[in-house]
Amino acid sequence: MKAIKYTGLAIFIAALSIFTATLFLGDFKASKSTINEFIETKGIKSELLKKELLTVISDTKFNNSIAFSSAIKTAINKSNSYYDALIEKYDSEKNWDKKGEQFQYKVSNVGGITYDLAKKSGKGFVVENRGLLWWLTFGMGIIGALLFILPNLILLGKPGIKNDHIYHNAATSRGWIAWGVMIYLVIFYLLLYFAPYYVVNWTFILDPISKALNGGPASQWFVYGFLYCVIMIVMGVRMYIKYRHNKYQIMRTTSVLFFQIVFAFLIPEIMTSLSMPGYDFKNAFPLDYDFFFEWNLKSLTSSGGIGLFILVWGIVLTLVVVPLMVYFFGKRWYCSWVCGCGGLAETLGDPYRQNSNKSLLAWKTERWIIHGVLALSLIMTLVTLYCYFSGADSFIGIKSQWIKDTYSFFIGAWFAGVIGTGFYPIFGNRTWCRFGCPLAAYLGLVQRFKSRFRITTNGGQCISCGNCSTYCEQGIDVRAYAQKGENIVRSSCVGCGICSAVCPRGVLKLENGPEEGRINPTEVLLGNDVDLIELAKQNRKAS
Amino acid sequence: MEHVVIIGNGISGITAARHIRKLSDKKITVVSTETDYFFSRTALMYVYMGHMKFEHTQPYENWFWKKNRIELKKGFVQHVDTTTSSLHFSDNSILNYDKLIIATGSKPNKFGWPGQDLNGAQGLYSKQDLDMLEKNAPNNKVCKRAVIVGGGLIGIEMAEMLLTRDIPVTFLVREDSFWNGVLPAGESDMINRHIREHHIDLRLGVNLKEIKDDGNGNVKSIVIAETGEEIECNVVGLTAGVSPNIDFLKESAIETGRGIKVNRFLETNIKNVYAIGDCAEQHEGIGQRRPIEAVWYTGRMMGEALARTICGTPTKYNPGHWFNSAKFLDIEYQTYGWVWAQPKDGETNFYWEHADGNKCININFNKNTNKFIGINTFGIRMRHEIFDRWLTQEQTVDHVLTHLKDANFDPEFYSQYEKEIVAKYNSENNKQLKVKSKSWKRIFA
Ligand SMILES: Cc1cc2nc3c(=O)[nH]c(=O)nc-3n(C[C@H](O)[C@H](O)[C@H](O)COP(=O)(O)OP(=O)(O)OC[C@H]3O[C@@H](n4cnc5c(N)ncnc54)[C@H](O)[C@@H]3O)c2cc1C
Ligand code: SF4
Ligand code: SF4
């Protein structure tokens, strides 16, 4: 069994290495006609850039996407700085007309343009061997990971909580493996968000699948979505094995897998193929922070019936469905049963859940940051909507474009992606959900103040062992409540149920019940039969 | 300002300190030899198994003590001089008190076995024991086999710990079935099977004769008294129970028996000296309880009660209905009320076991009045509050079984067995009870 496991690991590492190495493979060559066509479709006006592209790039063979994209970027930057200089010159000459003319020649979306041209120019090994490479990367990766995971059915012994050696293992206790994984993930996200042209080869590998699903070639987002699903399924198998004695975990895992694969991945792809706006019906604002951005509103309002339906649904989802469901079931219905971020955290992230910080300081920090992000997302939306309807470009002194860009960059890309997922191995699997997600902040407020959900503490049974707090991915000091006999009612609890699962004394139960009696401050622990009426009288006398 | 000194930073001492702070402004000093900060002894096993780091066993962050003005002093109290109200430490320092709370816990029993002090023979009680086990049994190369002597809760925990390092374990149990001084036959047998399923070499009805030396002061093997069989091993776990840790009081005027003798107010024979937790011994057991109760929550309750007394509200230690819990490898156990290994006069048991052999319940009730006396539950979690209420209300077993769903505390979506349980009860007792569905109204009644 162990041999199979380690073979699996070897295969997986091989697949991951090939996957990484593909970025350095393949040729890139754009013909004159491709470049001309590209200049046309992109509406590039800069003569300098056109010349650069036609002379330096076209008909030149580059050995990999890095060299190719660097060349394009150099060309664009050269052209941009040329016009920048002109702008400066006319500016100092106070020649406003001339100055204004120059802006049309500048290229703002450097990354996007570079990516698009790279996507058109891939040649050679990668493009010609998509099937083979799929098997060597995704195929072998999946097989290797499964071979690594499946033997646990036997190796873990009888069903039950088996957290053995989590703190002895460099992968799960912030050891060198964890740091290595973190660096890999961070680089992955940086490339994905900020330099997609370097990962264009991955998109080639998935072109056939993308074509089959939505009729078009794969973008970097398709790669991400596909990878996301694959990882969740494989790590979901791990969850099924690890918690096979725990039906709550099995149901929950099944649910997040379903919503990720069907709602987040398949339905939007199919919608796109039917030339509708691709929409993830479960992605609620303000997690879906660009729902009210002009481009989305425009696209929805111009998409006929379905667009209108999405618009109404999106609003109803946030204003009615979300709070109502939180009232009945707690925020877990979303965070641990439906959400894609939560889904990844509960599958890929499960091995890292113990790394969340449990200190009081972390809790205080969390409340400031997460509510700050919520406020920011609301302000941004307000500004955007005001500008959308009024046609102005700023509101209460805030530029719409600026706040959208800033939010997308810092919150959307850095916080949710690079830090939120990249730092799993070090800060735990819910960094984004705990500190950053504005939707979680909103759900949390409802859960804290108006909900039937609580984690009931079983009287006086707690032995303060600390398993619950250690494995709470949200960094909640569950034990602090349990050992006092108090129920846990916390805005940040995502109802993953793991505290209840790991408790060796059966102390914790997630449940939905009457609001009355949900919060139970306990003067005296159950079992200690001091006469409370007598006690109250005496206290009064004493004071 | 009155100075309250507490010897022992375990659950009982710390609970007393915290509650005294809540209720008063007294100066509080907590003394311990073991660790700087309070930690949960019950979690020692999880540190060895790698489920947690030692720091996770500490229920309070390190700043907590200063913030709450609870002074911590590390040191070993060698002697208590009650005439001068002073503590004398092994480093010769002295600490005066106005009120003294002794909460020094237990120590593992050693019955004078030959070789019991060899390297590799050890109990599992303190942080130092944990460190020692890490040294004695880091892996199965250093420790090729371990023998555990004494079939109680700590023994089985130690076996579970060693298994996680792939160390073969032989488990010597004096009784002819695991823990059958406490558990009725059905449950005890279920745990026997479970232990064996985990490939632990369980030997029932045997005693340790001696532990043999390898010539260098290390454990080489043990010999079983009954058969004379010698078993080679590198570690011997001595887990044959615990007894109060009170040797340092021998010279003092404080009255001791097996433990420190206290009344219901937890007062010793000396004014202003109190004892709580594992080390305290009631003059007479309360209700059906034993005079010495070495469990977590009783220490906590004694600490709560004593804090009130010390802060001016004399409060008896008045434990309510008995309850407890444990985990035997993968099987959780909870108990509410009393279920004896053998039903007492006029009592009888109803036992149900699931076909998978990993879940069972056993209800003890009065044969004539049907009054519910207690329940053991294995592999099914039950609600403490509900059973506490049923015991207070002196409900019948029929009531308990009819409303058993109210008491179910398993996670959502778990299979429930109440129907099956009641069907068995009906057929054995010729009754027609019907299980009622869960009612929040009743639960919160
Ligand atoms: C491995 C293990 C598992 C357990 N599991 C459970 C369980 O699941 N459920 C349950 O109910 N109970 C369990 N128990 C029992 C429970 O832990 C004890 O009942 C409880 O810890 C006793 O608390 P205490 O405060 O009375 O004493 P302790 O926790 O023993 O604290 C006493 C402290 O006093 C210090 N001390 C003693 N003498 C001196 C001195 N002369 N000078 C200075 N300091 C001194 C000691 O070093 C120690 O730190 C378990 C015990 C062990 C060892
Ligand atoms: S408190 Fe429990 S259910 Fe809530 S997030 Fe933490 S581990 Fe999950
Ligand atoms: S895991 Fe259970 S027993 Fe341990 S501290 Fe948490 S609630 Fe208490």
CSV table of N, CA, C and O in Angstrom, one decimal, chain A residues 341-379:
chain,number,residue,atom,x,y,z
A,341,CYS,N,-15.0,29.3,-3.6
A,341,CYS,CA,-13.8,29.6,-2.7
A,341,CYS,C,-13.8,28.6,-1.5
A,341,CYS,O,-12.8,28.0,-1.2
A,342,GLY,N,-15.0,28.5,-0.9
A,342,GLY,CA,-15.1,27.6,0.2
A,342,GLY,C,-14.9,26.2,-0.3
A,342,GLY,O,-14.2,25.4,0.4
A,343,GLY,N,-15.3,25.8,-1.5
A,343,GLY,CA,-15.1,24.5,-2.0
A,343,GLY,C,-13.7,24.1,-2.1
A,343,GLY,O,-13.2,23.0,-1.7
A,344,LEU,N,-12.9,25.1,-2.6
A,344,LEU,CA,-11.5,24.8,-2.8
A,344,LEU,C,-10.8,24.7,-1.4
A,344,LEU,O,-10.0,23.8,-1.1
A,345,ALA,N,-11.2,25.6,-0.5
A,345,ALA,CA,-10.7,25.6,0.8
A,345,ALA,C,-11.0,24.3,1.6
A,345,ALA,O,-10.1,23.8,2.3
A,346,GLU,N,-12.1,23.7,1.3
A,346,GLU,CA,-12.5,22.5,2.0
A,346,GLU,C,-12.0,21.2,1.4
A,346,GLU,O,-12.1,20.1,1.9
A,347,THR,N,-11.4,21.3,0.2
A,347,THR,CA,-10.9,20.1,-0.5
A,347,THR,C,-9.3,20.3,-0.5
A,347,THR,O,-8.7,19.6,0.3
A,348,LEU,N,-8.9,21.1,-1.4
A,348,LEU,CA,-7.4,21.3,-1.5
A,348,LEU,C,-6.9,21.8,-0.2
A,348,LEU,O,-5.8,21.5,0.3
A,349,GLY,N,-7.7,22.7,0.5
A,349,GLY,CA,-7.2,23.3,1.7
A,349,GLY,C,-7.3,22.5,3.0
A,349,GLY,O,-6.7,22.9,4.0
A,350,ASP,N,-8.1,21.4,2.9
A,350,ASP,CA,-8.3,20.7,4.2
A,350,ASP,C,-7.0,20.3,4.9
A,350,ASP,O,-7.0,20.4,6.1
A,351,PRO,N,-6.0,19.9,4.2
A,351,PRO,CA,-4.8,19.5,5.0
A,351,PRO,C,-4.1,20.6,5.7
A,351,PRO,O,-3.2,20.4,6.5
A,352,TYR,N,-4.5,21.9,5.4
A,352,TYR,CA,-3.9,23.0,6.0
A,352,TYR,C,-4.7,23.7,7.0
A,352,TYR,O,-4.3,24.8,7.5
A,353,ARG,N,-5.9,23.2,7.4
A,353,ARG,CA,-6.8,24.0,8.2
A,353,ARG,C,-6.3,24.3,9.5
A,353,ARG,O,-6.6,25.4,10.1
A,354,GLN,N,-5.4,23.5,10.1
A,354,GLN,CA,-4.8,23.8,11.4
A,354,GLN,C,-3.9,25.0,11.5
A,354,GLN,O,-3.6,25.4,12.6
A,355,ASN,N,-3.5,25.5,10.3
A,355,ASN,CA,-2.6,26.6,10.4
A,355,ASN,C,-3.2,28.0,10.6
A,355,ASN,O,-2.5,29.0,10.6
A,356,SER,N,-4.5,28.0,10.7
A,356,SER,CA,-5.1,29.3,11.0
A,356,SER,C,-4.7,29.8,12.4
A,356,SER,O,-4.5,29.1,13.3
A,357,ASN,N,-4.6,31.2,12.5
A,357,ASN,CA,-4.2,31.8,13.7
A,357,ASN,C,-5.4,31.9,14.7
A,357,ASN,O,-6.4,32.4,14.4
A,358,LYS,N,-5.2,31.4,16.0
A,358,LYS,CA,-6.3,31.4,16.9
A,358,LYS,C,-6.2,32.5,17.9
A,358,LYS,O,-7.0,32.5,18.9
A,359,SER,N,-5.2,33.4,17.8
A,359,SER,CA,-5.0,34.4,18.9
A,359,SER,C,-6.2,35.4,18.8
A,359,SER,O,-6.8,35.6,17.8
A,360,LEU,N,-6.3,36.0,20.0
A,360,LEU,CA,-7.3,37.1,20.1
A,360,LEU,C,-7.0,38.2,19.2
A,360,LEU,O,-7.8,38.8,18.5
A,361,LEU,N,-5.7,38.5,19.0
A,361,LEU,CA,-5.2,39.5,18.1
A,361,LEU,C,-5.7,39.3,16.7
A,361,LEU,O,-6.2,40.2,16.0
A,362,ALA,N,-5.6,38.0,16.3
A,362,ALA,CA,-6.0,37.7,14.9
A,362,ALA,C,-7.5,37.9,14.8
A,362,ALA,O,-8.0,38.4,13.7
A,363,TRP,N,-8.2,37.6,15.8
A,363,TRP,CA,-9.7,37.8,15.7
A,363,TRP,C,-10.0,39.3,15.6
A,363,TRP,O,-10.8,39.7,14.8
A,364,LYS,N,-9.3,40.1,16.4
A,364,LYS,CA,-9.6,41.6,16.3
A,364,LYS,C,-9.2,42.1,14.9
A,364,LYS,O,-10.0,42.8,14.2
A,365,THR,N,-8.0,41.6,14.4
A,365,THR,CA,-7.6,42.0,13.0
A,365,THR,C,-8.6,41.6,12.0
A,365,THR,O,-9.0,42.4,11.1
A,366,GLU,N,-9.1,40.4,12.1
A,366,GLU,CA,-10.1,39.9,11.2
A,366,GLU,C,-11.3,40.8,11.1
A,366,GLU,O,-11.8,41.1,10.0
A,367,ARG,N,-11.8,41.2,12.2
A,367,ARG,CA,-13.0,42.0,12.2
A,367,ARG,C,-12.8,43.3,11.5
A,367,ARG,O,-13.7,43.7,10.8
A,368,TRP,N,-11.7,43.9,11.7
A,368,TRP,CA,-11.4,45.2,11.1
A,368,TRP,C,-11.3,45.0,9.6
A,368,TRP,O,-11.9,45.7,8.8
A,369,ILE,N,-10.5,44.0,9.2
A,369,ILE,CA,-10.2,43.8,7.7
A,369,ILE,C,-11.5,43.4,7.0
A,369,ILE,O,-11.8,44.0,6.0
A,370,ILE,N,-12.1,42.4,7.5
A,370,ILE,CA,-13.2,41.9,6.7
A,370,ILE,C,-14.4,42.9,6.6
A,370,ILE,O,-15.0,43.1,5.5
A,371,HIS,N,-14.6,43.6,7.6
A,371,HIS,CA,-15.7,44.6,7.5
A,371,HIS,C,-15.3,45.8,6.7
A,371,HIS,O,-16.1,46.4,6.0
A,372,GLY,N,-13.9,46.0,6.7
A,372,GLY,CA,-13.4,47.1,5.9
A,372,GLY,C,-13.6,46.7,4.4
A,372,GLY,O,-14.0,47.6,3.6
A,373,VAL,N,-13.3,45.5,4.1
A,373,VAL,CA,-13.5,45.1,2.7
A,373,VAL,C,-15.0,45.2,2.3
A,373,VAL,O,-15.3,45.6,1.2
A,374,LEU,N,-15.9,44.8,3.2
A,374,LEU,CA,-17.3,44.9,2.9
A,374,LEU,C,-17.7,46.3,2.6
A,374,LEU,O,-18.3,46.6,1.6
A,375,ALA,N,-17.2,47.2,3.5
A,375,ALA,CA,-17.5,48.6,3.3
A,375,ALA,C,-16.9,49.1,2.0
A,375,ALA,O,-17.6,49.8,1.2
A,376,LEU,N,-15.7,48.7,1.7
A,376,LEU,CA,-15.1,49.1,0.4
A,376,LEU,C,-15.9,48.7,-0.8
A,376,LEU,O,-16.1,49.4,-1.7
A,377,SER,N,-16.3,47.4,-0.7
A,377,SER,CA,-17.0,46.9,-1.9
A,377,SER,C,-18.4,47.6,-2.1
A,377,SER,O,-18.8,47.8,-3.2
A,378,LEU,N,-19.0,48.0,-1.0
A,378,LEU,CA,-20.2,48.7,-1.1
A,378,LEU,C,-20.0,50.1,-1.6
A,378,LEU,O,-20.8,50.6,-2.5
A,379,ILE,N,-19.0,50.8,-1.1
A,379,ILE,CA,-18.7,52.1,-1.6
A,379,ILE,C,-18.4,52.1,-3.1
A,379,ILE,O,-18.9,52.8,-3.9
